[in-house]
Every structure is written in C-alpha cells, then in structure tokens.
C-alpha cells in the first residue's frame, strides 16, 4: 500500500539525539539559544540592508535573500527538534515528516543556487569592474533569485511526490533529528532504487551545476587577484570573497556529503544535517557582519538612529500630552 494510503504507519520516531533527560535538558537550552541567535542575527542583517541605501547593491540584495532563507531553513528544523527534546514520544506524523523533508530540500536547493549567484556577482565586481552595473542589472538579480527559488521548489516537489508513494515496513525509526528524503529509503519495503536514482540525478545536477559556476567564477577571480601588483589591492579584493567562501565551504561540504552518502544510521548523518540546517544559518550573518566594514557601518548607523529615536520619543509624548491639556 502506498505511503499516502498506509493504514498502520501514521508516525515516525526521530531518535537522532541523546535520549537521557539531563542531556535533553541541556540540548534544549543550547539549541534554543542557537535558534534565537539565528533569528535575531538574520533578521538584523535584513533590517540593516533595507535601512541603509548604500547597501542597496546586488551583493547585499543576494545577502538579504540569503538571510531570509536562513530564517526559513532554521524554522523548518529547529522548532520540531526542540519539541522532541521536551517530549517523551519524539514522534512526527507521516504528513509532517514529508512536509519537513520537502522544505529542507527546497531550502537547501535554493541556498546553493543563491551562493552560486553571489559567486557570479563577485566575479563581475572583481574581473569586470567597469561593466559591473551592466552585468549585474536589477532584472538579472531578480531573475537569479526567483530562478533559485523556482528550480529548488520543482526539484523538491518531484522528489517528495516520489517519496510519498513508497511502501513502508513496520520499522519506523529515523536515526536523525529531522526528516529528510534519504532517511525514508531504508524504511521502504518496496524497491526504492528509482527514488534514489532521481534523488541522485537531481542532487548531482543541482549541486554540481551550481558548483561549476562557483568553480569558474573563483578561478577567474583568483587569476585576476594574482595579477594585481599592489599587495593592499590583492588583500582588499580577496577580503570581498572570504565571507562568501566561508559560507560555501560550510554548506556545500556537509550538504553534498549528506545527500550523496548511503543512509545507514551513521552518526555522521546527524553531524552533516546539523551542520547545514542549524549551524550554517547561525554562522552566515556573523561571517558577513564581522568581516564586512560596510555592514558594520550600516549596523552602527541603524543603532544610532534607534537610540536617537528612543530618546526623542518620551519628549514627543510629553509635548503631545501638554498640547492636549492646553487644548
């Protein structure tokens, strides 16, 4: 019987984290802090970019979308993990599991496309500075963002619909803290080779297609940087790419390894899933803010405006109250 009509299989057990109560309490506090920091960091990054007109460039346009995506990515995975850390059952319904698997796949696919678009932006800025505004037009930037979301959505939809039709056995334990499409294959009594083949093809096309763009962009970037005679010029050019390279390394390494490795209940599956779904959304705003003078200047400017408004608000309210009384 297909998964969507299965009468006995209604939920899965997520057993990817320690089961003893002291560890669960500590992990709950730890991941709650991470989640709150992730939300605040990415939301602050979006607000800083929106509030400062000098940050309204293609690079920060992509970065604001990356921050929004990290907000979504973290919210897809961490709340359910926090719920299970406080629960005795640690279950997730079949429908919720497939929904989570869809959004995890969709968010991950969108992120690697955005990272590739950001690499092309750095290539245009460093290798063709005089033609930068023509190469990175507003229409192209918007098209790259919508294309990233659309391609990842289609990819996730195809793989999730195929997973929906799997025949499940009685074993319902997922050795992870979240639902991912590869985690469902060992639970199937039917032949899942077609599902795996489609997943492998889509992962290879999606991941390595964007990786080729990344690789080409950075080969040209490195070649251009090495041709710069000034040491300070080379350092400045490289600093504009270091934050992006950090994000690419963190996300690509763990994401590709997770979706290409066979699902066998290995602890590495949890490590890789944790890396790209929990750690990377936390680290991205820190990397781009701590190593970027323009973002730090924008943050300082926004905080100064907020403090100024905070101090003027009581005076405004007091004056308004006196005006009402005099009237």
Short mmCIF file of C-alpha atoms in Angstrom, two decimals, residues 48-244:
data_model
loop_
_atom_site.label_atom_id
_atom_site.label_comp_id
_atom_site.label_asym_id
_atom_site.label_seq_id
_atom_site.Cartn_x
_atom_site.Cartn_y
_atom_site.Cartn_z
CA UNK A 48 20.45 46.73 8.21
CA UNK A 49 20.49 46.13 4.44
CA UNK A 50 16.99 47.54 4.00
CA UNK A 51 17.65 50.60 6.16
CA UNK A 52 20.91 51.71 4.52
CA UNK A 53 20.72 52.98 0.96
CA UNK A 54 24.46 52.46 0.34
CA UNK A 55 23.86 48.71 0.84
CA UNK A 56 21.28 48.57 -1.96
CA UNK A 57 23.66 46.79 -4.33
CA UNK A 58 23.47 43.33 -5.97
CA UNK A 59 25.82 41.79 -3.40
CA UNK A 60 23.64 42.84 -0.47
CA UNK A 61 20.45 42.12 -2.38
CA UNK A 62 21.56 38.48 -2.56
CA UNK A 63 22.73 38.58 1.06
CA UNK A 64 19.34 39.80 2.29
CA UNK A 65 17.67 36.90 0.49
CA UNK A 66 20.24 34.50 1.96
CA UNK A 67 19.41 35.79 5.44
CA UNK A 68 15.68 35.37 4.82
CA UNK A 69 16.33 31.84 3.55
CA UNK A 70 18.37 31.00 6.66
CA UNK A 71 15.46 32.23 8.79
CA UNK A 72 13.16 29.83 6.96
CA UNK A 73 15.67 26.98 6.99
CA UNK A 74 16.22 27.17 10.74
CA UNK A 75 12.48 27.48 11.42
CA UNK A 76 11.79 24.31 9.41
CA UNK A 77 14.11 22.14 11.51
CA UNK A 78 14.86 23.56 14.98
CA UNK A 79 11.34 24.06 16.47
CA UNK A 80 10.43 20.39 15.91
CA UNK A 81 13.77 19.34 17.37
CA UNK A 82 13.11 21.48 20.47
CA UNK A 83 9.63 19.97 20.80
CA UNK A 84 11.01 16.43 20.68
CA UNK A 85 13.70 17.24 23.26
CA UNK A 86 10.90 18.04 25.73
CA UNK A 87 8.68 15.14 24.66
CA UNK A 88 8.77 11.52 25.71
CA UNK A 89 7.47 10.16 22.39
CA UNK A 90 9.74 12.06 19.93
CA UNK A 91 7.37 11.39 17.07
CA UNK A 92 6.41 13.17 13.88
CA UNK A 93 3.42 12.32 11.72
CA UNK A 94 3.94 10.98 8.20
CA UNK A 95 2.42 14.12 6.67
CA UNK A 96 4.55 16.45 8.81
CA UNK A 97 7.64 14.38 8.07
CA UNK A 98 7.16 14.66 4.31
CA UNK A 99 6.35 18.36 4.62
CA UNK A 100 9.54 18.94 6.59
CA UNK A 101 11.54 16.87 4.08
CA UNK A 102 10.14 18.99 1.26
CA UNK A 103 11.07 22.30 2.87
CA UNK A 104 14.52 21.06 3.89
CA UNK A 105 15.20 20.00 0.29
CA UNK A 106 13.68 23.21 -1.07
CA UNK A 107 15.64 25.49 1.28
CA UNK A 108 18.90 23.67 0.67
CA UNK A 109 18.46 23.75 -3.10
CA UNK A 110 17.66 27.47 -3.04
CA UNK A 111 20.68 28.22 -0.87
CA UNK A 112 23.21 26.57 -3.17
CA UNK A 113 21.73 28.48 -6.12
CA UNK A 114 21.97 31.76 -4.21
CA UNK A 115 25.58 31.02 -3.25
CA UNK A 116 26.35 30.42 -6.94
CA UNK A 117 24.66 33.72 -7.88
CA UNK A 118 26.73 35.51 -5.23
CA UNK A 119 29.90 33.96 -6.68
CA UNK A 120 28.99 35.31 -10.12
CA UNK A 121 28.39 38.73 -8.56
CA UNK A 122 31.91 38.69 -7.04
CA UNK A 123 33.32 37.59 -10.41
CA UNK A 124 31.64 40.52 -12.15
CA UNK A 125 32.80 43.00 -9.47
CA UNK A 126 36.46 41.90 -9.45
CA UNK A 127 37.06 40.78 -13.03
CA UNK A 128 34.88 43.34 -14.85
CA UNK A 129 34.55 46.37 -12.54
CA UNK A 130 33.84 48.81 -15.40
CA UNK A 131 31.00 46.66 -16.73
CA UNK A 132 29.68 45.63 -13.30
CA UNK A 133 26.47 47.66 -13.40
CA UNK A 134 25.64 46.28 -16.85
CA UNK A 135 26.44 42.66 -15.95
CA UNK A 136 24.54 42.75 -12.65
CA UNK A 137 21.40 44.61 -13.70
CA UNK A 138 18.35 44.72 -11.43
CA UNK A 139 16.46 42.44 -13.82
CA UNK A 140 19.22 39.82 -13.73
CA UNK A 141 19.47 39.89 -9.93
CA UNK A 142 15.72 39.45 -9.51
CA UNK A 143 15.72 36.70 -12.14
CA UNK A 144 18.54 34.82 -10.40
CA UNK A 145 16.72 34.95 -7.06
CA UNK A 146 13.37 33.81 -8.47
CA UNK A 147 15.12 31.20 -10.58
CA UNK A 148 16.84 29.84 -7.46
CA UNK A 149 13.54 29.53 -5.59
CA UNK A 150 11.70 28.08 -8.60
CA UNK A 151 14.31 25.46 -9.52
CA UNK A 152 14.66 24.27 -5.92
CA UNK A 153 10.86 24.12 -5.48
CA UNK A 154 10.44 21.97 -8.59
CA UNK A 155 13.31 19.70 -7.56
CA UNK A 156 11.92 19.25 -4.04
CA UNK A 157 8.38 18.68 -5.31
CA UNK A 158 9.42 15.86 -7.67
CA UNK A 159 11.45 14.02 -5.03
CA UNK A 160 8.81 14.46 -2.32
CA UNK A 161 5.98 13.17 -4.53
CA UNK A 162 8.05 10.09 -5.35
CA UNK A 163 8.77 9.55 -1.65
CA UNK A 164 5.04 9.87 -0.90
CA UNK A 165 4.40 6.67 -2.87
CA UNK A 166 6.87 4.48 -1.01
CA UNK A 167 5.55 1.32 0.71
CA UNK A 168 6.70 1.39 4.33
CA UNK A 169 7.60 -1.54 6.56
CA UNK A 170 6.88 -1.76 10.27
CA UNK A 171 10.24 -0.19 11.12
CA UNK A 172 9.55 3.49 11.65
CA UNK A 173 12.70 4.77 13.36
CA UNK A 174 14.63 7.61 11.72
CA UNK A 175 18.13 7.92 13.15
CA UNK A 176 18.16 11.68 12.84
CA UNK A 177 16.59 14.75 14.45
CA UNK A 178 14.74 15.77 11.27
CA UNK A 179 13.06 14.20 8.26
CA UNK A 180 14.99 14.11 5.01
CA UNK A 181 14.15 12.24 1.84
CA UNK A 182 17.20 9.89 2.05
CA UNK A 183 16.09 8.86 5.56
CA UNK A 184 12.87 7.35 4.15
CA UNK A 185 14.55 4.90 1.76
CA UNK A 186 15.67 2.35 4.42
CA UNK A 187 12.10 2.31 5.79
CA UNK A 188 10.60 1.16 2.49
CA UNK A 189 9.58 -2.44 1.80
CA UNK A 190 9.23 -1.67 -1.90
CA UNK A 191 12.07 -1.05 -4.31
CA UNK A 192 13.30 2.50 -3.75
CA UNK A 193 16.01 2.39 -6.43
CA UNK A 194 14.03 4.69 -8.70
CA UNK A 195 13.62 7.20 -5.89
CA UNK A 196 17.32 7.06 -5.14
CA UNK A 197 18.21 7.43 -8.83
CA UNK A 198 16.01 10.53 -9.18
CA UNK A 199 17.42 11.98 -5.95
CA UNK A 200 20.97 11.29 -7.09
CA UNK A 201 20.40 12.84 -10.50
CA UNK A 202 18.71 15.92 -9.11
CA UNK A 203 21.40 16.33 -6.44
CA UNK A 204 24.18 15.94 -8.99
CA UNK A 205 22.58 18.31 -11.49
CA UNK A 206 21.62 20.84 -8.83
CA UNK A 207 24.77 20.70 -6.73
CA UNK A 208 27.40 20.21 -9.40
CA UNK A 209 25.69 22.56 -11.85
CA UNK A 210 25.98 25.38 -9.34
CA UNK A 211 29.42 24.15 -8.29
CA UNK A 212 30.68 24.56 -11.87
CA UNK A 213 29.53 28.19 -11.80
CA UNK A 214 31.24 28.65 -8.44
CA UNK A 215 34.42 27.00 -9.65
CA UNK A 216 34.58 29.01 -12.87
CA UNK A 217 33.90 32.27 -11.02
CA UNK A 218 36.62 31.71 -8.45
CA UNK A 219 39.20 30.51 -11.00
CA UNK A 220 38.73 33.81 -12.80
CA UNK A 221 38.67 35.75 -9.51
CA UNK A 222 41.92 34.19 -8.26
CA UNK A 223 43.58 34.78 -11.64
CA UNK A 224 42.56 38.44 -11.55
CA UNK A 225 43.64 38.93 -7.93
CA UNK A 226 47.08 37.41 -8.61
CA UNK A 227 47.55 39.84 -11.49
CA UNK A 228 47.08 42.84 -9.19
CA UNK A 229 50.51 44.36 -8.48
CA UNK A 230 49.57 46.08 -5.21
CA UNK A 231 49.60 43.92 -2.07
CA UNK A 232 46.90 46.05 -0.48
CA UNK A 233 44.81 45.75 -3.64
CA UNK A 234 45.09 41.96 -3.60
CA UNK A 235 44.19 41.88 0.09
CA UNK A 236 41.14 44.11 -0.45
CA UNK A 237 39.95 42.04 -3.41
CA UNK A 238 40.34 38.77 -1.52
CA UNK A 239 38.56 40.14 1.57
CA UNK A 240 35.42 40.73 -0.51
CA UNK A 241 35.30 36.99 -1.27
CA UNK A 242 36.43 35.45 2.03
CA UNK A 243 33.00 35.63 3.70
CA UNK A 244 31.32 34.01 0.72
#
